[in-house]
Every structure is written in C-alpha cells, then in structure tokens.
C-alpha cells in the first residue's frame, strides 16, 4: 500500500509504470519498498511538498526524477542527476488543475473567445475567494475577521467543515462577536448545506466531489485570492488562482516556495502583515487597483505554467525510457492526471489510476459527524427530502445497510 501516490504512467506488459509520490516525500526508499517496486515493475517520480524539498528517493535507481518547489533544490538536483527528469513544481499543486473548466463561466466563448481566455475584469462578480481548513496554520479566524470588517463579498472553500462540531460552534460564536449571523442554504437537489455569514460571505464546506467542479467557476469570477496560511508549498488553490488570472494576497510571514515565488512574479503575488489591519489595507488597495486583464496569468505561466511543465516532465520521462531501452506503453496520465490516494499497486485497475483507490486520510467517525451536521442543517431549513438522503447515508456509514 502506498499513501499519497498517484499514477503518472500506467504499467503495461513489459513497460514499467511510473508512480508520482506527493505530499512531502514521506516514503523513504527502504529495501522492502524498492523490492516491491521491482516486483510490480514500477518506477518513481518524487514530488516534495515544498517546505524542505528533501529528495529522499532521487538518488535511488528506481527513481527517474522529481519535482521540487524551491528553485535552488531544482538547480542542485539537475547538476547532481543530469540524466533524470527534474522540474520545479510539486504533485499537490497540480492535483486540482486537472478539473479546470475549458470554458469561461459566462457566454463570451460563444462570441469567439478562446477556451483558454481569462475572464475580463469588467465582468467579475465576487471580490475575494479563499480556502481554509479549521487548523491553526491556516489562520481561518484572521481571514474571516478581515473579510467581515472589509464588507467585501467572498466565497470560501472549506472542505468538510462540520465534521468537528466544535468548529461550527466556534464559527457561530466568532461571527456573533462581530454582529454577524450564521445561516445555511442549499443548492437545488444537493443535500450538503452551504454556510452564509451575514449577506456577503459564503463558506462552501461540501465534500471535494460536490464542489470541485465549481472551483474554477468562482476563481474566474473572483477579483482577488486571499491566503492566510503560515506554511504552504505550491498550494493547488493558489496555482489555480494565478492560472485563472486572479492576483493573490499572502501573509508576509508565510514559509515555503510561495514566499520566493512572490518575489519572482511581483505583479501576481502580493503580501501584507499577518494582521487584520495589514490585510485590510492591502486588500482594499488591490481591489481598487486591479491589474490589467491577462497580466497575472501571463506572468505566472511564464514561470510555472502547469500544462507546459506537465508536457516537459512527460517528454523527459519518454526520453529516459528510450535511453534505457524501455518500451513506452500504457497511457500516460502525467502530473495533472490521477489523484493522490492509497494504492495497492499490484492490483490497481485502470479506473483507479484516474479516480484513486481509497482516501489518504479517512475517518468514519468524522464522516458521521459531518453528515449529522448537514442533517441538522436540512432539518432547520425544512428540507425533508434532503434529510431523508442524509439519514440513508448515515445508515450506510454505520453499517446498517
């Protein structure tokens, strides 16, 4: 079983498969793991999560290359291993880019706009988009207080918010401290509720599978992405925002590759002190002085275009196979294909290559709490049809069905 791995290239007959290891390179190349890779005919691409960029696997003969967030790590690795595929990126950063819509979230493409066009500033509809988890390093309270005090409109992704009852209790109490009410609402036919703070802030805490299809929609409509995390590699949400031509505001004390990337593309990523007043001042300035349409995407893509990096890594892997006399068979999913998951690589199916096998972090008790939260929200709103669906889901999780 491999945790935090995704298929880069399918294993096919006598052609080795390639596994992409993500999330901080937790997997050291022990003798047992290397033997298993040899037995199952897999090679490895390693992708560090950014903060330290420790290339555990890179010296191993089963490893054909890697991706790292820090430019210095990439330069050193390219010098030490000139025959391997080394690029500046990471697996996590590309995780959701594979779901980016091909079209704008409006009717402009019907008028001849290219599918890779960006949404013009004039038709933006929401001031701020963001994402946070209820953990200390994400500084959710700092983000929410800034947004409440600014009176801007905001759409926030906070996947699985509600799985810990105290988080919701704290949210209600926190909003109340600023004179704001917390309410719930539902999209049609969706049993999972969204949270509304006052009239301008929406928190979308639905599961990944419920809302990943609208991430790019709201990114395209947003004027600014605000990121209050203390530590981050190449965050998928930040990469998506920049590729969608949305400028990013970071806290200036953030650790990781985003800090150095900020200096490389200063017209795309901005910073402010990690205080409400500091963020407010910079946020208002950026909303009042937006960059010209296309500038953010253009500058970001010139440094880290994820689709171009995906192409280079795939072609590099093909060259590595050719140089080592290996046949290139089986579909290549690349960086933007597959999904991080736990995998039994001796038995992974073609569908599992794309959809993953089982979650990296699973917690049945947390899942039951999460569904109970949504059942209560449906009950409060008198959504009996949605309540019935959630009760049935609870029975399945409890082993009653």
mmCIF file of C-alpha atoms in Angstrom:
data_model
loop_
_atom_site.group_PDB
_atom_site.id
_atom_site.type_symbol
_atom_site.label_atom_id
_atom_site.label_comp_id
_atom_site.label_asym_id
_atom_site.label_seq_id
_atom_site.Cartn_x
_atom_site.Cartn_y
_atom_site.Cartn_z
ATOM 1 C CA UNK A 1 0.000 0.000 0.000
ATOM 2 C CA UNK A 2 1.294 3.437 -0.935
ATOM 3 C CA UNK A 3 -0.059 6.590 0.658
ATOM 4 C CA UNK A 4 -0.002 9.920 -1.169
ATOM 5 C CA UNK A 5 0.861 8.408 -4.509
ATOM 6 C CA UNK A 6 -0.753 8.788 -7.890
ATOM 7 C CA UNK A 7 -0.267 7.057 -11.218
ATOM 8 C CA UNK A 8 1.864 9.033 -13.671
ATOM 9 C CA UNK A 9 2.028 6.320 -16.332
ATOM 10 C CA UNK A 10 0.179 3.038 -16.466
ATOM 11 C CA UNK A 11 2.112 -0.196 -16.193
ATOM 12 C CA UNK A 12 1.537 -2.135 -19.390
ATOM 13 C CA UNK A 13 3.012 -5.530 -20.341
ATOM 14 C CA UNK A 14 6.793 -5.139 -20.312
ATOM 15 C CA UNK A 15 6.638 -1.348 -19.994
ATOM 16 C CA UNK A 16 7.090 -0.113 -16.396
ATOM 17 C CA UNK A 17 4.526 2.088 -14.762
ATOM 18 C CA UNK A 18 5.521 5.346 -13.052
ATOM 19 C CA UNK A 19 4.292 6.372 -9.596
ATOM 20 C CA UNK A 20 4.323 10.009 -8.533
ATOM 21 C CA UNK A 21 4.936 10.366 -4.795
ATOM 22 C CA UNK A 22 3.459 13.539 -3.301
ATOM 23 C CA UNK A 23 2.916 15.353 -0.020
ATOM 24 C CA UNK A 24 6.371 15.904 1.386
ATOM 25 C CA UNK A 25 8.098 12.708 0.221
ATOM 26 C CA UNK A 26 7.160 10.711 3.283
ATOM 27 C CA UNK A 27 8.117 7.459 1.563
ATOM 28 C CA UNK A 28 11.788 6.610 2.085
ATOM 29 C CA UNK A 29 13.242 4.014 -0.315
ATOM 30 C CA UNK A 30 13.576 1.142 2.124
ATOM 31 C CA UNK A 31 14.770 -2.229 0.856
ATOM 32 C CA UNK A 32 11.261 -3.654 1.173
ATOM 33 C CA UNK A 33 9.659 -0.837 -0.837
ATOM 34 C CA UNK A 34 12.290 -0.935 -3.557
ATOM 35 C CA UNK A 35 11.861 -4.715 -3.865
ATOM 36 C CA UNK A 36 8.119 -4.263 -4.202
ATOM 37 C CA UNK A 37 8.572 -1.666 -6.965
ATOM 38 C CA UNK A 38 10.902 -4.021 -8.798
ATOM 39 C CA UNK A 39 8.469 -6.909 -8.411
ATOM 40 C CA UNK A 40 5.500 -4.869 -9.629
ATOM 41 C CA UNK A 41 7.505 -3.119 -12.381
ATOM 42 C CA UNK A 42 7.129 0.494 -11.286
ATOM 43 C CA UNK A 43 9.474 3.461 -11.429
ATOM 44 C CA UNK A 44 9.185 6.584 -9.284
ATOM 45 C CA UNK A 45 8.882 10.337 -9.774
ATOM 46 C CA UNK A 46 9.171 12.187 -6.489
ATOM 47 C CA UNK A 47 7.409 15.467 -5.694
ATOM 48 C CA UNK A 48 8.298 17.211 -2.441
ATOM 49 C CA UNK A 49 5.697 19.337 -0.730
ATOM 50 C CA UNK A 50 7.809 22.457 -0.720
ATOM 51 C CA UNK A 51 8.917 23.428 2.756
ATOM 52 C CA UNK A 52 12.143 21.436 2.860
ATOM 53 C CA UNK A 53 12.321 19.735 -0.530
ATOM 54 C CA UNK A 54 14.146 16.698 0.814
ATOM 55 C CA UNK A 55 14.751 14.413 -2.180
ATOM 56 C CA UNK A 56 14.605 11.072 -0.379
ATOM 57 C CA UNK A 57 14.039 8.998 -3.498
ATOM 58 C CA UNK A 58 16.107 10.927 -6.030
ATOM 59 C CA UNK A 59 19.405 9.006 -5.619
ATOM 60 C CA UNK A 60 17.659 5.633 -5.921
ATOM 61 C CA UNK A 61 17.950 3.784 -9.218
ATOM 62 C CA UNK A 62 14.179 3.198 -9.346
ATOM 63 C CA UNK A 63 13.633 6.980 -9.314
ATOM 64 C CA UNK A 64 13.754 8.668 -12.723
ATOM 65 C CA UNK A 65 13.355 12.243 -11.457
ATOM 66 C CA UNK A 66 11.451 14.642 -9.269
ATOM 67 C CA UNK A 67 9.703 17.976 -8.823
ATOM 68 C CA UNK A 68 10.568 20.445 -6.093
ATOM 69 C CA UNK A 69 9.185 23.810 -5.035
ATOM 70 C CA UNK A 70 12.442 25.634 -4.364
ATOM 71 C CA UNK A 71 14.451 26.747 -7.384
ATOM 72 C CA UNK A 72 17.722 26.109 -5.530
ATOM 73 C CA UNK A 73 16.745 22.479 -4.933
ATOM 74 C CA UNK A 74 15.919 22.047 -8.613
ATOM 75 C CA UNK A 75 19.253 23.546 -9.716
ATOM 76 C CA UNK A 76 21.220 21.325 -7.332
ATOM 77 C CA UNK A 77 19.311 18.204 -8.362
ATOM 78 C CA UNK A 78 19.776 18.929 -12.071
ATOM 79 C CA UNK A 79 23.521 19.258 -11.505
ATOM 80 C CA UNK A 80 23.778 16.061 -9.445
ATOM 81 C CA UNK A 81 21.470 13.974 -11.660
ATOM 82 C CA UNK A 82 21.658 15.342 -15.221
ATOM 83 C CA UNK A 83 20.156 12.161 -16.665
ATOM 84 C CA UNK A 84 16.967 12.400 -14.550
ATOM 85 C CA UNK A 85 13.813 14.450 -15.079
ATOM 86 C CA UNK A 86 13.965 17.421 -12.695
ATOM 87 C CA UNK A 87 11.404 20.241 -12.775
ATOM 88 C CA UNK A 88 10.213 22.989 -10.479
ATOM 89 C CA UNK A 89 6.732 22.076 -9.352
ATOM 90 C CA UNK A 90 5.085 19.623 -6.984
ATOM 91 C CA UNK A 91 2.414 16.973 -7.086
ATOM 92 C CA UNK A 92 -0.016 18.719 -4.757
ATOM 93 C CA UNK A 93 -0.016 21.898 -6.842
ATOM 94 C CA UNK A 94 -1.288 20.020 -9.859
ATOM 95 C CA UNK A 95 -3.883 17.989 -8.042
ATOM 96 C CA UNK A 96 -6.938 20.038 -8.952
ATOM 97 C CA UNK A 97 -5.718 21.697 -12.116
ATOM 98 C CA UNK A 98 -6.886 18.596 -13.948
ATOM 99 C CA UNK A 99 -10.503 19.684 -13.293
ATOM 100 C CA UNK A 100 -10.185 23.247 -14.568
ATOM 101 C CA UNK A 101 -13.017 24.031 -16.936
ATOM 102 C CA UNK A 102 -12.215 24.522 -20.598
ATOM 103 C CA UNK A 103 -14.685 27.360 -20.872
ATOM 104 C CA UNK A 104 -15.293 30.709 -19.223
ATOM 105 C CA UNK A 105 -18.166 30.846 -16.704
ATOM 106 C CA UNK A 106 -20.113 33.182 -18.968
ATOM 107 C CA UNK A 107 -21.278 33.423 -22.580
ATOM 108 C CA UNK A 108 -18.161 35.072 -24.036
ATOM 109 C CA UNK A 109 -16.826 31.893 -25.623
ATOM 110 C CA UNK A 110 -19.973 31.747 -27.744
ATOM 111 C CA UNK A 111 -18.796 35.018 -29.238
ATOM 112 C CA UNK A 112 -15.454 33.581 -30.278
ATOM 113 C CA UNK A 113 -13.340 33.858 -27.125
ATOM 114 C CA UNK A 114 -10.774 31.068 -26.919
ATOM 115 C CA UNK A 115 -11.288 28.441 -24.241
ATOM 116 C CA UNK A 116 -8.007 29.433 -22.626
ATOM 117 C CA UNK A 117 -9.082 33.085 -22.422
ATOM 118 C CA UNK A 118 -9.404 34.674 -18.996
ATOM 119 C CA UNK A 119 -12.438 36.392 -17.553
ATOM 120 C CA UNK A 120 -12.298 40.180 -18.149
ATOM 121 C CA UNK A 121 -12.116 42.301 -15.004
ATOM 122 C CA UNK A 122 -15.276 44.150 -16.010
ATOM 123 C CA UNK A 123 -17.486 41.089 -15.585
ATOM 124 C CA UNK A 124 -16.141 39.862 -12.234
ATOM 125 C CA UNK A 125 -18.852 39.250 -9.632
ATOM 126 C CA UNK A 126 -17.149 38.380 -6.307
ATOM 127 C CA UNK A 127 -14.429 40.349 -4.546
ATOM 128 C CA UNK A 128 -12.491 37.620 -2.752
ATOM 129 C CA UNK A 129 -12.122 33.882 -2.986
ATOM 130 C CA UNK A 130 -10.191 31.808 -0.486
ATOM 131 C CA UNK A 131 -9.841 28.371 1.093
ATOM 132 C CA UNK A 132 -9.050 27.300 4.617
ATOM 133 C CA UNK A 133 -9.216 24.336 6.930
ATOM 134 C CA UNK A 134 -10.037 24.764 10.641
ATOM 135 C CA UNK A 135 -6.425 24.205 11.708
ATOM 136 C CA UNK A 136 -4.091 26.717 13.297
ATOM 137 C CA UNK A 137 -1.668 27.130 10.400
ATOM 138 C CA UNK A 138 -4.492 28.235 8.065
ATOM 139 C CA UNK A 139 -5.477 31.121 10.381
ATOM 140 C CA UNK A 140 -9.154 30.950 9.480
ATOM 141 C CA UNK A 141 -10.184 33.491 12.127
ATOM 142 C CA UNK A 142 -7.729 36.024 10.703
ATOM 143 C CA UNK A 143 -9.207 35.502 7.247
ATOM 144 C CA UNK A 144 -12.829 35.725 8.419
ATOM 145 C CA UNK A 145 -12.326 38.790 10.605
ATOM 146 C CA UNK A 146 -10.598 40.569 7.725
ATOM 147 C CA UNK A 147 -13.440 39.730 5.341
ATOM 148 C CA UNK A 148 -16.166 40.712 7.820
ATOM 149 C CA UNK A 149 -14.540 44.033 8.616
ATOM 150 C CA UNK A 150 -13.864 44.784 4.947
ATOM 151 C CA UNK A 151 -17.527 44.267 3.957
ATOM 152 C CA UNK A 152 -16.408 42.679 0.673
ATOM 153 C CA UNK A 153 -18.181 39.754 -0.975
ATOM 154 C CA UNK A 154 -16.379 36.429 -0.535
ATOM 155 C CA UNK A 155 -16.731 32.762 -1.482
ATOM 156 C CA UNK A 156 -14.633 30.437 0.677
ATOM 157 C CA UNK A 157 -13.910 26.758 0.182
ATOM 158 C CA UNK A 158 -13.517 24.848 3.440
ATOM 159 C CA UNK A 159 -13.910 21.189 2.560
ATOM 160 C CA UNK A 160 -15.659 19.043 5.167
ATOM 161 C CA UNK A 161 -16.247 21.903 7.601
ATOM 162 C CA UNK A 162 -18.770 20.428 10.028
ATOM 163 C CA UNK A 163 -17.004 17.139 10.699
ATOM 164 C CA UNK A 164 -15.964 18.543 14.081
ATOM 165 C CA UNK A 165 -18.974 20.058 15.924
ATOM 166 C CA UNK A 166 -16.800 22.465 17.904
ATOM 167 C CA UNK A 167 -15.632 24.105 14.678
ATOM 168 C CA UNK A 168 -19.190 25.115 13.824
ATOM 169 C CA UNK A 169 -19.854 26.243 17.389
ATOM 170 C CA UNK A 170 -16.711 28.372 17.269
ATOM 171 C CA UNK A 171 -17.722 29.789 13.879
ATOM 172 C CA UNK A 172 -21.165 30.842 15.155
ATOM 173 C CA UNK A 173 -19.624 32.394 18.257
ATOM 174 C CA UNK A 174 -16.904 34.153 16.253
ATOM 175 C CA UNK A 175 -19.342 35.648 13.744
ATOM 176 C CA UNK A 176 -21.608 36.753 16.586
ATOM 177 C CA UNK A 177 -18.735 38.698 18.136
ATOM 178 C CA UNK A 178 -18.861 40.919 15.035
ATOM 179 C CA UNK A 179 -22.636 41.201 14.972
ATOM 180 C CA UNK A 180 -22.984 38.675 12.120
ATOM 181 C CA UNK A 181 -25.468 35.812 11.903
ATOM 182 C CA UNK A 182 -24.692 32.340 10.545
ATOM 183 C CA UNK A 183 -27.276 30.681 8.320
ATOM 184 C CA UNK A 184 -27.493 27.727 5.946
ATOM 185 C CA UNK A 185 -28.732 27.337 2.392
ATOM 186 C CA UNK A 186 -28.745 24.614 -0.257
ATOM 187 C CA UNK A 187 -28.113 24.430 -3.947
ATOM 188 C CA UNK A 188 -31.004 22.611 -5.683
ATOM 189 C CA UNK A 189 -31.030 18.861 -5.007
ATOM 190 C CA UNK A 190 -27.736 18.945 -3.072
ATOM 191 C CA UNK A 191 -28.105 17.557 0.472
ATOM 192 C CA UNK A 192 -24.967 19.305 1.724
ATOM 193 C CA UNK A 193 -25.561 22.801 3.050
ATOM 194 C CA UNK A 194 -23.510 25.918 2.440
ATOM 195 C CA UNK A 195 -22.888 28.409 5.238
ATOM 196 C CA UNK A 196 -23.644 32.104 4.967
ATOM 197 C CA UNK A 197 -22.160 34.723 7.272
ATOM 198 C CA UNK A 198 -24.236 37.877 7.049
ATOM 199 C CA UNK A 199 -25.167 38.711 3.473
ATOM 200 C CA UNK A 200 -21.786 38.748 1.736
ATOM 201 C CA UNK A 201 -19.704 35.749 2.872
ATOM 202 C CA UNK A 202 -20.363 32.168 1.753
ATOM 203 C CA UNK A 203 -18.435 29.160 3.068
ATOM 204 C CA UNK A 204 -18.688 26.095 0.851
ATOM 205 C CA UNK A 205 -17.834 23.193 3.137
ATOM 206 C CA UNK A 206 -19.194 20.447 0.910
ATOM 207 C CA UNK A 207 -17.019 17.430 0.035
ATOM 208 C CA UNK A 208 -14.471 17.634 -2.773
ATOM 209 C CA UNK A 209 -16.710 15.593 -5.023
ATOM 210 C CA UNK A 210 -19.570 18.039 -4.510
ATOM 211 C CA UNK A 211 -17.805 21.288 -5.223
ATOM 212 C CA UNK A 212 -14.595 20.665 -7.162
ATOM 213 C CA UNK A 213 -16.479 21.289 -10.400
ATOM 214 C CA UNK A 214 -17.241 24.872 -9.398
ATOM 215 C CA UNK A 215 -13.792 25.830 -8.084
ATOM 216 C CA UNK A 216 -12.673 27.168 -11.447
ATOM 217 C CA UNK A 217 -16.056 28.863 -11.909
ATOM 218 C CA UNK A 218 -15.650 31.004 -8.807
ATOM 219 C CA UNK A 219 -11.943 31.520 -9.390
ATOM 220 C CA UNK A 220 -12.777 33.019 -12.762
ATOM 221 C CA UNK A 221 -15.353 35.325 -11.190
ATOM 222 C CA UNK A 222 -13.075 36.500 -8.361
ATOM 223 C CA UNK A 223 -11.126 39.753 -8.191
ATOM 224 C CA UNK A 224 -8.624 38.579 -5.563
ATOM 225 C CA UNK A 225 -7.466 35.404 -3.822
ATOM 226 C CA UNK A 226 -6.511 35.832 -0.139
ATOM 227 C CA UNK A 227 -4.284 33.241 1.524
ATOM 228 C CA UNK A 228 -3.569 33.455 5.273
ATOM 229 C CA UNK A 229 -1.716 30.159 5.776
ATOM 230 C CA UNK A 230 1.557 30.217 7.698
ATOM 231 C CA UNK A 231 3.164 27.412 5.693
ATOM 232 C CA UNK A 232 2.489 26.180 2.178
ATOM 233 C CA UNK A 233 4.143 24.519 -0.748
ATOM 234 C CA UNK A 234 2.728 25.284 -4.175
ATOM 235 C CA UNK A 235 -0.850 25.279 -2.918
ATOM 236 C CA UNK A 236 -3.247 23.915 -5.540
ATOM 237 C CA UNK A 237 -5.713 26.724 -4.853
ATOM 238 C CA UNK A 238 -3.068 29.423 -5.292
ATOM 239 C CA UNK A 239 -1.795 27.839 -8.508
ATOM 240 C CA UNK A 240 -5.349 27.655 -9.844
ATOM 241 C CA UNK A 241 -5.997 31.292 -8.979
ATOM 242 C CA UNK A 242 -2.859 32.544 -10.720
ATOM 243 C CA UNK A 243 -3.519 30.429 -13.798
ATOM 244 C CA UNK A 244 -7.036 31.909 -13.861
ATOM 245 C CA UNK A 245 -5.584 35.453 -13.855
ATOM 246 C CA UNK A 246 -6.557 36.137 -10.232
ATOM 247 C CA UNK A 247 -3.963 38.062 -8.169
ATOM 248 C CA UNK A 248 -3.003 36.525 -4.812
ATOM 249 C CA UNK A 249 -2.510 38.187 -1.437
ATOM 250 C CA UNK A 250 -0.316 36.268 1.037
ATOM 251 C CA UNK A 251 0.664 36.961 4.613
ATOM 252 C CA UNK A 252 4.248 38.127 4.547
ATOM 253 C CA UNK A 253 5.391 35.597 7.172
ATOM 254 C CA UNK A 254 4.451 32.549 5.075
ATOM 255 C CA UNK A 255 7.089 29.817 4.869
ATOM 256 C CA UNK A 256 7.739 27.755 1.759
ATOM 257 C CA UNK A 257 8.129 28.216 -2.010
ATOM 258 C CA UNK A 258 5.272 30.713 -2.300
ATOM 259 C CA UNK A 259 7.455 33.235 -0.487
ATOM 260 C CA UNK A 260 10.203 33.028 -3.121
ATOM 261 C CA UNK A 261 7.686 32.843 -5.958
ATOM 262 C CA UNK A 262 6.217 36.124 -4.717
ATOM 263 C CA UNK A 263 9.490 37.890 -5.493
ATOM 264 C CA UNK A 264 9.696 36.334 -8.955
ATOM 265 C CA UNK A 265 6.247 37.482 -10.059
ATOM 266 C CA UNK A 266 5.579 40.664 -8.032
ATOM 267 C CA UNK A 267 2.680 41.705 -10.280
ATOM 268 C CA UNK A 268 0.846 38.492 -9.427
ATOM 269 C CA UNK A 269 1.507 37.772 -5.745
ATOM 270 C CA UNK A 270 1.378 40.443 -3.061
ATOM 271 C CA UNK A 271 1.956 40.316 0.676
ATOM 272 C CA UNK A 272 0.744 42.059 3.814
ATOM 273 C CA UNK A 273 1.437 41.760 7.544
ATOM 274 C CA UNK A 274 -0.476 38.893 9.189
ATOM 275 C CA UNK A 275 -2.856 41.295 10.922
ATOM 276 C CA UNK A 276 -6.400 42.370 10.180
ATOM 277 C CA UNK A 277 -5.348 45.970 9.603
ATOM 278 C CA UNK A 278 -2.437 44.979 7.369
ATOM 279 C CA UNK A 279 -4.533 42.637 5.236
ATOM 280 C CA UNK A 280 -7.399 45.125 5.054
ATOM 281 C CA UNK A 281 -5.203 47.913 3.758
ATOM 282 C CA UNK A 282 -3.571 45.787 1.066
ATOM 283 C CA UNK A 283 -6.799 44.065 0.103
ATOM 284 C CA UNK A 284 -8.633 47.347 -0.430
ATOM 285 C CA UNK A 285 -5.726 48.683 -2.478
ATOM 286 C CA UNK A 286 -5.689 45.615 -4.747
ATOM 287 C CA UNK A 287 -9.457 45.650 -5.223
ATOM 288 C CA UNK A 288 -9.356 49.350 -6.102
ATOM 289 C CA UNK A 289 -6.327 48.954 -8.399
ATOM 290 C CA UNK A 290 -6.760 45.664 -10.274
ATOM 291 C CA UNK A 291 -4.118 44.534 -12.768
ATOM 292 C CA UNK A 292 -4.989 44.565 -16.438
ATOM 293 C CA UNK A 293 -6.788 41.513 -17.741
ATOM 294 C CA UNK A 294 -4.329 38.760 -18.599
ATOM 295 C CA UNK A 295 -1.279 40.158 -16.785
ATOM 296 C CA UNK A 296 -1.398 37.730 -13.824
ATOM 297 C CA UNK A 297 -1.907 34.632 -15.939
ATOM 298 C CA UNK A 298 0.774 35.668 -18.412
ATOM 299 C CA UNK A 299 3.440 36.348 -15.783
ATOM 300 C CA UNK A 300 2.614 33.217 -13.790
ATOM 301 C CA UNK A 301 2.618 30.995 -16.872
ATOM 302 C CA UNK A 302 5.994 32.403 -17.928
ATOM 303 C CA UNK A 303 7.460 30.958 -14.714
ATOM 304 C CA UNK A 304 5.309 27.955 -13.786
ATOM 305 C CA UNK A 305 2.796 27.089 -16.488
ATOM 306 C CA UNK A 306 1.496 23.782 -15.118
ATOM 307 C CA UNK A 307 0.457 22.438 -18.508
ATOM 308 C CA UNK A 308 3.860 23.208 -20.031
ATOM 309 C CA UNK A 309 5.628 21.645 -17.046
ATOM 310 C CA UNK A 310 3.423 18.583 -17.427
ATOM 311 C CA UNK A 311 4.480 18.346 -21.075
ATOM 312 C CA UNK A 312 8.172 18.676 -20.222
ATOM 313 C CA UNK A 313 8.003 16.032 -17.496
ATOM 314 C CA UNK A 314 6.145 13.606 -19.768
ATOM 315 C CA UNK A 315 8.610 14.131 -22.616
ATOM 316 C CA UNK A 316 11.501 13.824 -20.192
ATOM 317 C CA UNK A 317 10.145 10.522 -18.933
ATOM 318 C CA UNK A 318 9.768 9.292 -22.508
ATOM 319 C CA UNK A 319 13.386 10.224 -23.254
ATOM 320 C CA UNK A 320 14.516 8.420 -20.066
ATOM 321 C CA UNK A 321 12.698 5.276 -21.205
ATOM 322 C CA UNK A 322 14.280 5.496 -24.653
ATOM 323 C CA UNK A 323 17.792 5.990 -23.248
ATOM 324 C CA UNK A 324 17.361 2.931 -21.025
ATOM 325 C CA UNK A 325 15.927 0.719 -23.751
ATOM 326 C CA UNK A 326 12.460 0.504 -22.232
ATOM 327 C CA UNK A 327 9.254 0.407 -24.319
ATOM 328 C CA UNK A 328 6.835 3.276 -23.720
ATOM 329 C CA UNK A 329 3.482 1.509 -23.445
ATOM 330 C CA UNK A 330 0.411 2.264 -21.396
ATOM 331 C CA UNK A 331 -1.425 5.560 -21.097
ATOM 332 C CA UNK A 332 0.490 8.479 -19.577
ATOM 333 C CA UNK A 333 -1.636 10.463 -17.132
ATOM 334 C CA UNK A 334 1.096 12.966 -16.320
ATOM 335 C CA UNK A 335 1.126 15.399 -13.407
ATOM 336 C CA UNK A 336 -2.451 16.526 -13.948
ATOM 337 C CA UNK A 337 -3.966 13.048 -14.161
ATOM 338 C CA UNK A 338 -4.805 10.576 -11.450
ATOM 339 C CA UNK A 339 -5.432 11.538 -7.851
ATOM 340 C CA UNK A 340 -3.460 11.210 -4.652
ATOM 341 C CA UNK A 341 -4.666 8.179 -2.758
ATOM 342 C CA UNK A 342 -3.708 4.946 -1.063
ATOM 343 C CA UNK A 343 -2.978 2.286 -3.658
ATOM 344 C CA UNK A 344 -2.276 -1.416 -3.751
ATOM 345 C CA UNK A 345 -0.095 -1.107 -6.826
ATOM 346 C CA UNK A 346 -0.038 -4.833 -7.569
ATOM 347 C CA UNK A 347 -3.778 -4.735 -8.213
ATOM 348 C CA UNK A 348 -4.642 -1.152 -9.192
ATOM 349 C CA UNK A 349 -7.190 -1.026 -12.019
ATOM 350 C CA UNK A 350 -7.320 1.378 -14.951
ATOM 351 C CA UNK A 351 -10.207 3.271 -13.391
ATOM 352 C CA UNK A 352 -8.399 3.503 -10.075
ATOM 353 C CA UNK A 353 -5.427 5.021 -11.902
ATOM 354 C CA UNK A 354 -7.618 8.043 -12.589
ATOM 355 C CA UNK A 355 -10.014 8.095 -9.640
ATOM 356 C CA UNK A 356 -7.700 6.854 -6.922
ATOM 357 C CA UNK A 357 -8.347 3.825 -4.715
ATOM 358 C CA UNK A 358 -9.018 4.951 -1.152
ATOM 359 C CA UNK A 359 -8.662 8.318 0.611
ATOM 360 C CA UNK A 360 -5.325 9.371 2.083
ATOM 361 C CA UNK A 361 -6.957 10.376 5.337
ATOM 362 C CA UNK A 362 -10.177 8.583 6.168
ATOM 363 C CA UNK A 363 -12.100 8.827 9.423
ATOM 364 C CA UNK A 364 -15.536 7.161 9.635
ATOM 365 C CA UNK A 365 -16.351 8.868 12.938
ATOM 366 C CA UNK A 366 -15.569 12.264 11.438
ATOM 367 C CA UNK A 367 -17.672 11.432 8.373
ATOM 368 C CA UNK A 368 -20.664 10.547 10.553
ATOM 369 C CA UNK A 369 -20.331 13.820 12.468
ATOM 370 C CA UNK A 370 -20.158 15.652 9.165
ATOM 371 C CA UNK A 371 -23.354 14.072 7.849
ATOM 372 C CA UNK A 372 -25.082 14.678 11.177
ATOM 373 C CA UNK A 373 -24.209 18.379 10.864
ATOM 374 C CA UNK A 374 -25.742 18.524 7.388
ATOM 375 C CA UNK A 375 -28.791 16.558 8.514
ATOM 376 C CA UNK A 376 -29.366 19.151 11.234
ATOM 377 C CA UNK A 377 -28.993 21.968 8.687
ATOM 378 C CA UNK A 378 -31.551 20.288 6.396
ATOM 379 C CA UNK A 379 -33.901 19.852 9.352
ATOM 380 C CA UNK A 380 -33.575 23.546 10.263
ATOM 381 C CA UNK A 381 -34.438 24.522 6.704
ATOM 382 C CA UNK A 382 -37.357 22.110 6.416
ATOM 383 C CA UNK A 383 -35.660 20.204 3.580
ATOM 384 C CA UNK A 384 -37.231 16.822 4.318
ATOM 385 C CA UNK A 385 -36.171 15.236 1.032
ATOM 386 C CA UNK A 386 -32.543 16.165 1.703
ATOM 387 C CA UNK A 387 -32.842 14.996 5.312
ATOM 388 C CA UNK A 388 -34.009 11.565 4.138
ATOM 389 C CA UNK A 389 -30.996 11.292 1.831
ATOM 390 C CA UNK A 390 -28.589 12.176 4.632
ATOM 391 C CA UNK A 391 -30.196 9.718 7.062
ATOM 392 C CA UNK A 392 -29.747 6.967 4.492
ATOM 393 C CA UNK A 393 -26.118 7.993 4.048
ATOM 394 C CA UNK A 394 -25.659 7.797 7.801
ATOM 395 C CA UNK A 395 -27.093 4.248 7.830
ATOM 396 C CA UNK A 396 -24.604 3.184 5.178
ATOM 397 C CA UNK A 397 -21.688 4.598 7.173
ATOM 398 C CA UNK A 398 -22.972 2.941 10.332
ATOM 399 C CA UNK A 399 -23.086 -0.457 8.621
ATOM 400 C CA UNK A 400 -26.866 -0.752 8.840
ATOM 401 C CA UNK A 401 -27.216 -1.158 5.050
#
